[in-house]
Amino acid sequence: MNDTDRTGLWLVGARGSVATTVATGLAMMTSRAHGRDGLVTELPVFVDAGLCPLDAIVTGGHDVSEAPLAKRAAALADAGVIPASALVLVGDELDRADERLRRGYDPEEEGQAEGVQRLADDIREFREREGLARVVVVNVSSTEPVAQDDPAFESLAELESAWAAGRSPLPPSSTYAAAAFLAGAAFVDFTPSTGARVPALRELAEREQVPWGGSDGKTGETLVKSVLAPMFAARALRVRSWSGTNLLGGGDGATLADPDAMASKAVSKARGLEAMLGYPVEGPVHIDNITDLGDWKTAWDNITFSGFLGTRMTMQFTWQGCDSSLAAPLVIDIARLADLALRRGESGPMTQLGFFFKDPVDSEEHQLFTQLDSLGRWACAS
Amino acid sequence: MNDTDRTGLWLVGARGSVATTVATGLAMMTSRAHGRDGLVTELPVFVDAGLCPLDAIVTGGHDVSEAPLAKRAAALADAGVIPASALVLVGDELDRADERLRRGYDPEEEGQAEGVQRLADDIREFREREGLARVVVVNVSSTEPVAQDDPAFESLAELESAWAAGRSPLPPSSTYAAAAFLAGAAFVDFTPSTGARVPALRELAEREQVPWGGSDGKTGETLVKSVLAPMFAARALRVRSWSGTNLLGGGDGATLADPDAMASKAVSKARGLEAMLGYPVEGPVHIDNITDLGDWKTAWDNITFSGFLGTRMTMQFTWQGCDSSLAAPLVIDIARLADLALRRGESGPMTQLGFFFKDPVDSEEHQLFTQLDSLGRWACAS
Amino acid sequence: MNDTDRTGLWLVGARGSVATTVATGLAMMTSRAHGRDGLVTELPVFVDAGLCPLDAIVTGGHDVSEAPLAKRAAALADAGVIPASALVLVGDELDRADERLRRGYDPEEEGQAEGVQRLADDIREFREREGLARVVVVNVSSTEPVAQDDPAFESLAELESAWAAGRSPLPPSSTYAAAAFLAGAAFVDFTPSTGARVPALRELAEREQVPWGGSDGKTGETLVKSVLAPMFAARALRVRSWSGTNLLGGGDGATLADPDAMASKAVSKARGLEAMLGYPVEGPVHIDNITDLGDWKTAWDNITFSGFLGTRMTMQFTWQGCDSSLAAPLVIDIARLADLALRRGESGPMTQLGFFFKDPVDSEEHQLFTQLDSLGRWACAS
Amino acid sequence: MNDTDRTGLWLVGARGSVATTVATGLAMMTSRAHGRDGLVTELPVFVDAGLCPLDAIVTGGHDVSEAPLAKRAAALADAGVIPASALVLVGDELDRADERLRRGYDPEEEGQAEGVQRLADDIREFREREGLARVVVVNVSSTEPVAQDDPAFESLAELESAWAAGRSPLPPSSTYAAAAFLAGAAFVDFTPSTGARVPALRELAEREQVPWGGSDGKTGETLVKSVLAPMFAARALRVRSWSGTNLLGGGDGATLADPDAMASKAVSKARGLEAMLGYPVEGPVHIDNITDLGDWKTAWDNITFSGFLGTRMTMQFTWQGCDSSLAAPLVIDIARLADLALRRGESGPMTQLGFFFKDPVDSEEHQLFTQLDSLGRWACAS
Ligand SMILES: NC(=O)c1ccc[n+]([C@@H]2O[C@H](COP(=O)([O-])OP(=O)(O)OC[C@H]3O[C@@H](n4cnc5c(N)ncnc54)[C@H](O)[C@@H]3O)[C@@H](O)[C@H]2O)c1
Ligand SMILES: NC(=O)c1ccc[n+]([C@@H]2O[C@H](COP(=O)([O-])OP(=O)(O)OC[C@H]3O[C@@H](n4cnc5c(N)ncnc54)[C@H](O)[C@@H]3O)[C@@H](O)[C@H]2O)c1
Ligand SMILES: NC(=O)c1ccc[n+]([C@@H]2O[C@H](COP(=O)([O-])OP(=O)(O)OC[C@H]3O[C@@H](n4cnc5c(N)ncnc54)[C@H](O)[C@@H]3O)[C@@H](O)[C@H]2O)c1
Ligand SMILES: NC(=O)c1ccc[n+]([C@@H]2O[C@H](COP(=O)([O-])OP(=O)(O)OC[C@H]3O[C@@H](n4cnc5c(N)ncnc54)[C@H](O)[C@@H]3O)[C@@H](O)[C@H]2O)c1
Ligand code: NA
Ligand code: NA
């Protein structure tokens, strides 16, 4: 990596909780006002990977909201997500970051074909204006409903004909993915959306020779699952039921109050357990919007299992985490790692990023430490 | 391994909960009355290790109690540790196993020098009478107080002079270790005792060319710790406190009501967390005797941690496990693996068994999956 | 009360878990094989109420299933709901109880008008054959969907015209209530059904001068709520959210897997919190069928509250209860208390029974100790 | 009560967390900057009691520390105990309150006889300077070790001879109680100290005709116990074990790291359960100092119980409370109620205050709602 290279981190949903925490955190860390807890890419295992330094990352992004970043940051400070001191220490930097944000895609206002071009232009313009070597687009916008199948998903040719015919077949997340690809940027979906996986977009990424990945950041209950399920397996203990309840408020909680968005999230969360254990396990996963909790999530899991001679036992855990605080450093990690893939000229699905996701693209590996091993090996391979 | 080889599993504390569950379980599994859940050595990773079959294991052992095995089994069935059907299905087999048990060592009755010889003779006689190829001794007797240092521990020569002078410097667990070594058997301590680690006994094991290991079976709270602590580390989350409370009754609970025995256990439990995280963490670990719980243990852990920009979060877990049911299959696993070491002519500390222990001998590795990897590689190496 | 009086306890759903536990428990207690834990009417406060003795209670009932009581009892013993010894000790008595059971009402087989008459005849015949002074009918059948409104509910006259016209407007639970009233028996609904509350049935009870009550036995999460909510109120702490998850299997769990039955139960559970606190509180209550749990229910509640100067705090509880074991003694308590009401010639809604119910008829009082006070005062009033 | 009456609240430990929260809260509420959540005396039941208005309460007190109130308030705001806005809104008022504080009693510096006189003079001077109608002294200083018995405790005469002889037999808390009595003030111990209960001090209170009470504010685990234990009793469920772990930091946590202070607290917490249930229950109560938790306490209780036919069940709860925030309004409640007792000319032990305490003086009643009933009746009696 050239020492003066700078990398763009373009956030879709750039005014949301996660994105605002990312922008604040980058500013705090590069101004030395805070340490690097929570950043996986600062672990010793990544020391030889030659990742881009934090102060070489420039943020920008799209959002359909126009609420100022500083205002969102103030709300996050009130809720205890970020330190109150940040408002003073990096307020100016947030205002500058705000100027790099652009209007998101709204299907009511723009046709999809034009939208994709306009979004891609925004990304290209960001790269040029800021003199960036590479750009990584990460989607941290509101969870969208599971997309309805459409014949236009089947190939790039069919998608392009649909666009030519004035149709808008893609869900919003895929619109951003298409724009990223066209602009030569990497694209990673941190939300549960899997829209980038349809054949038409896979083809587009291949044609543009860019890497892409996702989806659904693994920050709480599923993170714990990804070490506990292998623990039961390692001890030959049979998991008989695994029930989970997630209570959360905030923007994400409000979105998930919509049953369609919820469905998308629940599907993503349920994946993995069977893959890790090798057999299906009964038990629902609930996600409830409790406005009083704000950005804080409380998850409770009840696991029944049996062992030697069939004896029944129980384990329960409670997780009280701050979602945006857990997600933000991972978004930065992902940006650094996707930047590395771009620099290496890799393209196609980044299966090495499974460590970060509930629903890792093109991978059935859900065990956290196995995922970390693969990631470390990939990052340090030269 | 010769197809007709049979292996002896000699249990110290052979009439206790764990030992009785081992004997009942072996009988149930070999009579096809029950499956093999809980047995780690039945996992696919051990398929090529050529471990001795379950029906080639013959049990025997020492105990200072004379309560019949069948009676202990009835109590365990009442408590739900083993299925009630076992009493009928394998009652005869338990009576036969009972006849293979011998009187344990009581310092009030025997000098230590004679005691060691007598115990070793019991083991030799067991091997000959039953026509066994090899014998593994596993200590599952009551937790003993932490041993006082003694100059006789420093070398085999000094130990032998002490014995010659009529002194009895070793704690009971080491007396059994010495007897095992003299009889050419492997010795593994499943209790918190670390007596086998003193220089004098290390020398003896070396002289007799036998393998040995331990200590303190990892079956509950510490098992969970060994996957959760690495999870926090993998995500660069800083653990700020980790407090634990263990409630248990049964024989083990009653023993641990003695503060000296408790101290031994608590020390063993505390090890590991700092090793896994790389820094010390505040927080006590309590072990309380609650007779009402019988063999069932309830552990509750409260973990506080911080992440990105210092945000504080909390995780808690509750573990309601049946201790003897969790421990018994591991004792069988250990017997099969130590048998393999004997067969391979290995001697000295079996560091590959760390997967099973809270306080693994000569190892600072406490991460469960790293331990399982090492174990699997060792077992399948030819 | 005449010393030789005997009272009939007629159970609707007489072959279910709760009913079988009632029959087994009565047999165990009257044969002195077991003590009286769990029976509220054995508390000192009821000593002067002159309730009928346990050995003066004779059970009978309706069920649409034909599975023998003894078989259900065996399943309950396996699951740890009742002691295994009961199968031997009171097996004969269960077989005799079985002979007192009659075929339940199935709308596919019988018109409702005839059905009601036939059910009432069964009850009358039970009273005469057994020489009973009074009969109390308690509904412990499967939870039914919330009933659709029907004009026939509005008055007894309209109900009778509907029947005359060959219509079957009542839900099953109300059919049993009507039969009980016609037979001069008290009727109490232990299920969430509120069918007995419609004007037509109120009139019928009035005409027949019988007491009636319900509904939905308060045995777990709601029981705890009925003391914790008043605790927060007594300390002027503001409850901000109260979320609950109930995991259960068994017959009841299976029924509640039907979303309609579930709706009925959830409504009943939600009542009360607002009444106790004086303001509405956000938070869903889930009921999930986890077959692995059998008759054991695990409930987890997460409560957020604020106090002085608005400081936010949290409380959580986990309840691991055996539903049938908690419900059965209450059914016996209710039988003794409704018998007292009958003996005193009281009729209409038994609001004094609110202590037992999640959704007490004609009462807004949900605080457990206030309810117990009222009940005790009523019972001991002469 | 005369409309212009003002009442003094004299706090021992006036610079501690609880006391600082009291002072801040009074200032916030009287300046209308905050509502009255957490204040029991604002509940409807006390409306007719004629309690002194909040803005008629003037604070003062003793402390051995000299740290400014404003500094302590800043630390409490950082920890989330009080709102950050309070520092600005009522900072001036805190500085004024600071000027009303006096140097506490240090046995190294003063003889006890002189000390008592000096402390009493401070209280008298406070009453006169501020023109107060009455003064209530509440002890919220650090928990002190359980006091050693001394013959001087046995009567006022013996205490006075001991003082005359230059001895200092009383523990610090009793020194403040004696001073309060001499100054004609009511005295209430919010700490676990029971020093005011010895015969010598009872006599002194009687002679001075002042009321007194305590001890150990019931703010967390014990509060919950005082409604759950009666719940089990009301349902005839047999509690078999009740184990508790309390994790807390802050000043109180640090003090309790001293085993002697801890012993005092643990004794106080253990009282009550047997009284509420009518039989002894096994299970330890731990109190651990976890500095990372600051003023936030996490308590975990595990309760095993059995019901009908002996079936075993379990309940657990976790309480995450802010100790000072829970305690402060109760201190204000106590001041208002003791003020009422003074106004009514009552003297001797205030048994009506049991609602507030883990270890209520001269009372075996521990059930929260029974305590609230008594308190309400006493307060509203004219
Ligand atoms: N925080 C976590 O731990 C975590 C974990 C996994 C996934 N996620 C996902 O991350 C996403 C963001 O979470 P959040 O808490 O920041 O949510 P948020 O509601 O605070 O922010 C979402 C932002 O997306 C914007 N947005 C909505 N639709 C858009 C569109 N079509 N184009 C551009 N912007 C749009 C919104 O205006 C808002 O500013 C969610 O989808 C969430 O499910 C979060
Ligand atoms: N069960 C678990 O999960 C687990 C985990 C780790 C360690 N352990 C350890 O395993 C050991 C056994 O546990 P348990 O529940 O079976 O206990 P237990 O009390 O039921 O059995 C112990 C047996 O050892 C016998 N014994 C005592 N002193 C002896 C001596 N000097 N020589 C020979 N026998 C003696 C006793 O008579 C008894 O029969 C304990 O030390 C326990 O700490 C158990
Ligand atoms: N156990 C508790 O703690 C508790 C608490 C509150 C309410 N309840 C209610 O008690 C009821 C019984 O619970 P259970 O666990 O015994 O359930 P269950 O499923 O074991 O038994 C229900 C019985 O009702 C019978 N039944 C179904 N429809 C009938 C009909 N139309 N007429 C006559 N019999 C019929 C079934 O055949 C079955 O034998 C449920 O409605 C449950 O919601 C139970
Ligand atoms: N907060 C609660 O929920 C709660 C409940 C019950 C009891 N309490 C008790 O209230 C007391 C105060 O708690 P806190 O959290 O404010 O503690 P803290 O440590 O913050 O404050 C105690 C104060 O007492 C002062 N002090 C110590 N010795 C003194 C002496 N001899 N004379 C005068 N002042 C002295 C200290 O300097 C300190 O300022 C403790 O005893 C605690 O056990 C608190
Ligand atoms: Na045990
Ligand atoms: Na405190």
Short mmCIF file of C-alpha atoms and ligand atoms in Angstrom, two decimals, chain B residues 12-19 62-65 72 104-105 139-143 172 176 190-192 216-219 251-252 255 265 295 297 323-324 326-327 358, ligand 2:
data_model
loop_
_atom_site.label_atom_id
_atom_site.label_comp_id
_atom_site.label_asym_id
_atom_site.label_seq_id
_atom_site.Cartn_x
_atom_site.Cartn_y
_atom_site.Cartn_z
CA VAL B 12 -10.03 -43.51 43.19
CA GLY B 13 -13.26 -42.57 44.98
CA ALA B 14 -14.94 -45.48 43.23
CA ARG B 15 -18.14 -45.28 45.26
CA GLY B 16 -18.76 -41.57 44.69
CA SER B 17 -21.27 -39.89 42.37
CA VAL B 18 -18.96 -39.49 39.42
CA ALA B 19 -17.52 -42.98 39.68
CA HIS B 62 -10.41 -47.70 45.70
CA ASP B 63 -12.74 -45.98 48.12
CA VAL B 64 -12.69 -45.35 51.85
CA SER B 65 -16.46 -45.77 51.96
CA ARG B 72 -25.40 -45.11 45.34
CA GLY B 104 -8.81 -47.00 49.98
CA TYR B 105 -5.88 -45.48 51.82
CA ASN B 139 -8.84 -39.80 40.77
CA VAL B 140 -12.48 -38.85 41.39
CA SER B 141 -12.31 -38.86 45.18
CA SER B 142 -13.41 -36.01 47.42
CA THR B 143 -11.61 -32.72 46.94
CA PRO B 172 -3.89 -38.73 49.81
CA TYR B 176 -2.65 -42.86 44.78
CA PHE B 190 -9.97 -35.22 37.85
CA THR B 191 -10.11 -33.41 41.22
CA PRO B 192 -8.47 -30.04 41.94
CA ASP B 216 -9.97 -30.55 37.95
CA GLY B 217 -12.53 -31.57 35.35
CA LYS B 218 -13.94 -28.61 33.40
CA THR B 219 -17.67 -29.30 33.41
CA GLY B 251 -21.14 -35.24 48.12
CA ASP B 252 -19.04 -32.63 46.39
CA THR B 255 -16.95 -31.54 50.92
CA LYS B 265 -11.33 -25.58 44.17
CA ASP B 295 -25.92 -33.24 42.35
CA LYS B 297 -25.23 -27.25 40.17
CA ASP B 323 -22.32 -32.37 37.67
CA SER B 324 -21.86 -36.11 37.76
CA LEU B 326 -21.23 -33.99 32.86
CA ALA B 327 -18.14 -35.43 34.51
CA LYS B 358 -9.73 -26.21 34.66
N1 LIG E 2 -18.71 -33.61 38.87
C1 LIG E 2 -18.04 -32.63 38.33
O1 LIG E 2 -18.51 -31.89 37.47
C2 LIG E 2 -16.65 -32.44 38.75
C3 LIG E 2 -15.87 -31.52 38.05
C4 LIG E 2 -14.59 -31.33 38.45
C5 LIG E 2 -14.08 -32.07 39.52
N2 LIG E 2 -14.85 -32.93 40.17
C6 LIG E 2 -14.29 -33.62 41.31
O2 LIG E 2 -14.55 -34.99 41.28
C7 LIG E 2 -14.50 -35.47 42.62
C8 LIG E 2 -15.64 -36.44 42.86
O3 LIG E 2 -16.88 -35.75 42.85
P1 LIG E 2 -18.18 -36.54 43.33
O4 LIG E 2 -19.32 -35.65 43.05
O5 LIG E 2 -18.18 -37.91 42.77
O6 LIG E 2 -17.96 -36.58 44.89
P2 LIG E 2 -18.55 -37.63 45.94
O7 LIG E 2 -18.44 -36.97 47.26
O8 LIG E 2 -19.88 -38.12 45.49
O9 LIG E 2 -17.54 -38.88 45.85
C9 LIG E 2 -16.24 -38.86 46.36
C10 LIG E 2 -15.86 -40.28 46.79
O10 LIG E 2 -14.50 -40.26 47.19
C11 LIG E 2 -14.37 -41.10 48.33
N3 LIG E 2 -13.16 -40.75 49.03
C12 LIG E 2 -12.96 -39.71 49.87
N4 LIG E 2 -11.70 -39.72 50.32
C13 LIG E 2 -11.09 -40.79 49.77
C14 LIG E 2 -9.80 -41.33 49.86
N5 LIG E 2 -8.85 -40.76 50.62
N6 LIG E 2 -9.53 -42.44 49.16
C15 LIG E 2 -10.47 -43.03 48.38
N7 LIG E 2 -11.71 -42.55 48.26
C16 LIG E 2 -12.02 -41.44 48.96
C17 LIG E 2 -15.64 -40.86 49.10
O11 LIG E 2 -15.88 -41.92 50.01
C18 LIG E 2 -16.67 -40.80 47.97
O12 LIG E 2 -17.21 -42.07 47.70
C19 LIG E 2 -14.50 -34.26 43.51
O13 LIG E 2 -13.19 -34.01 43.98
C20 LIG E 2 -14.90 -33.16 42.59
O14 LIG E 2 -14.39 -31.92 42.99
C21 LIG E 2 -16.12 -33.14 39.81
#
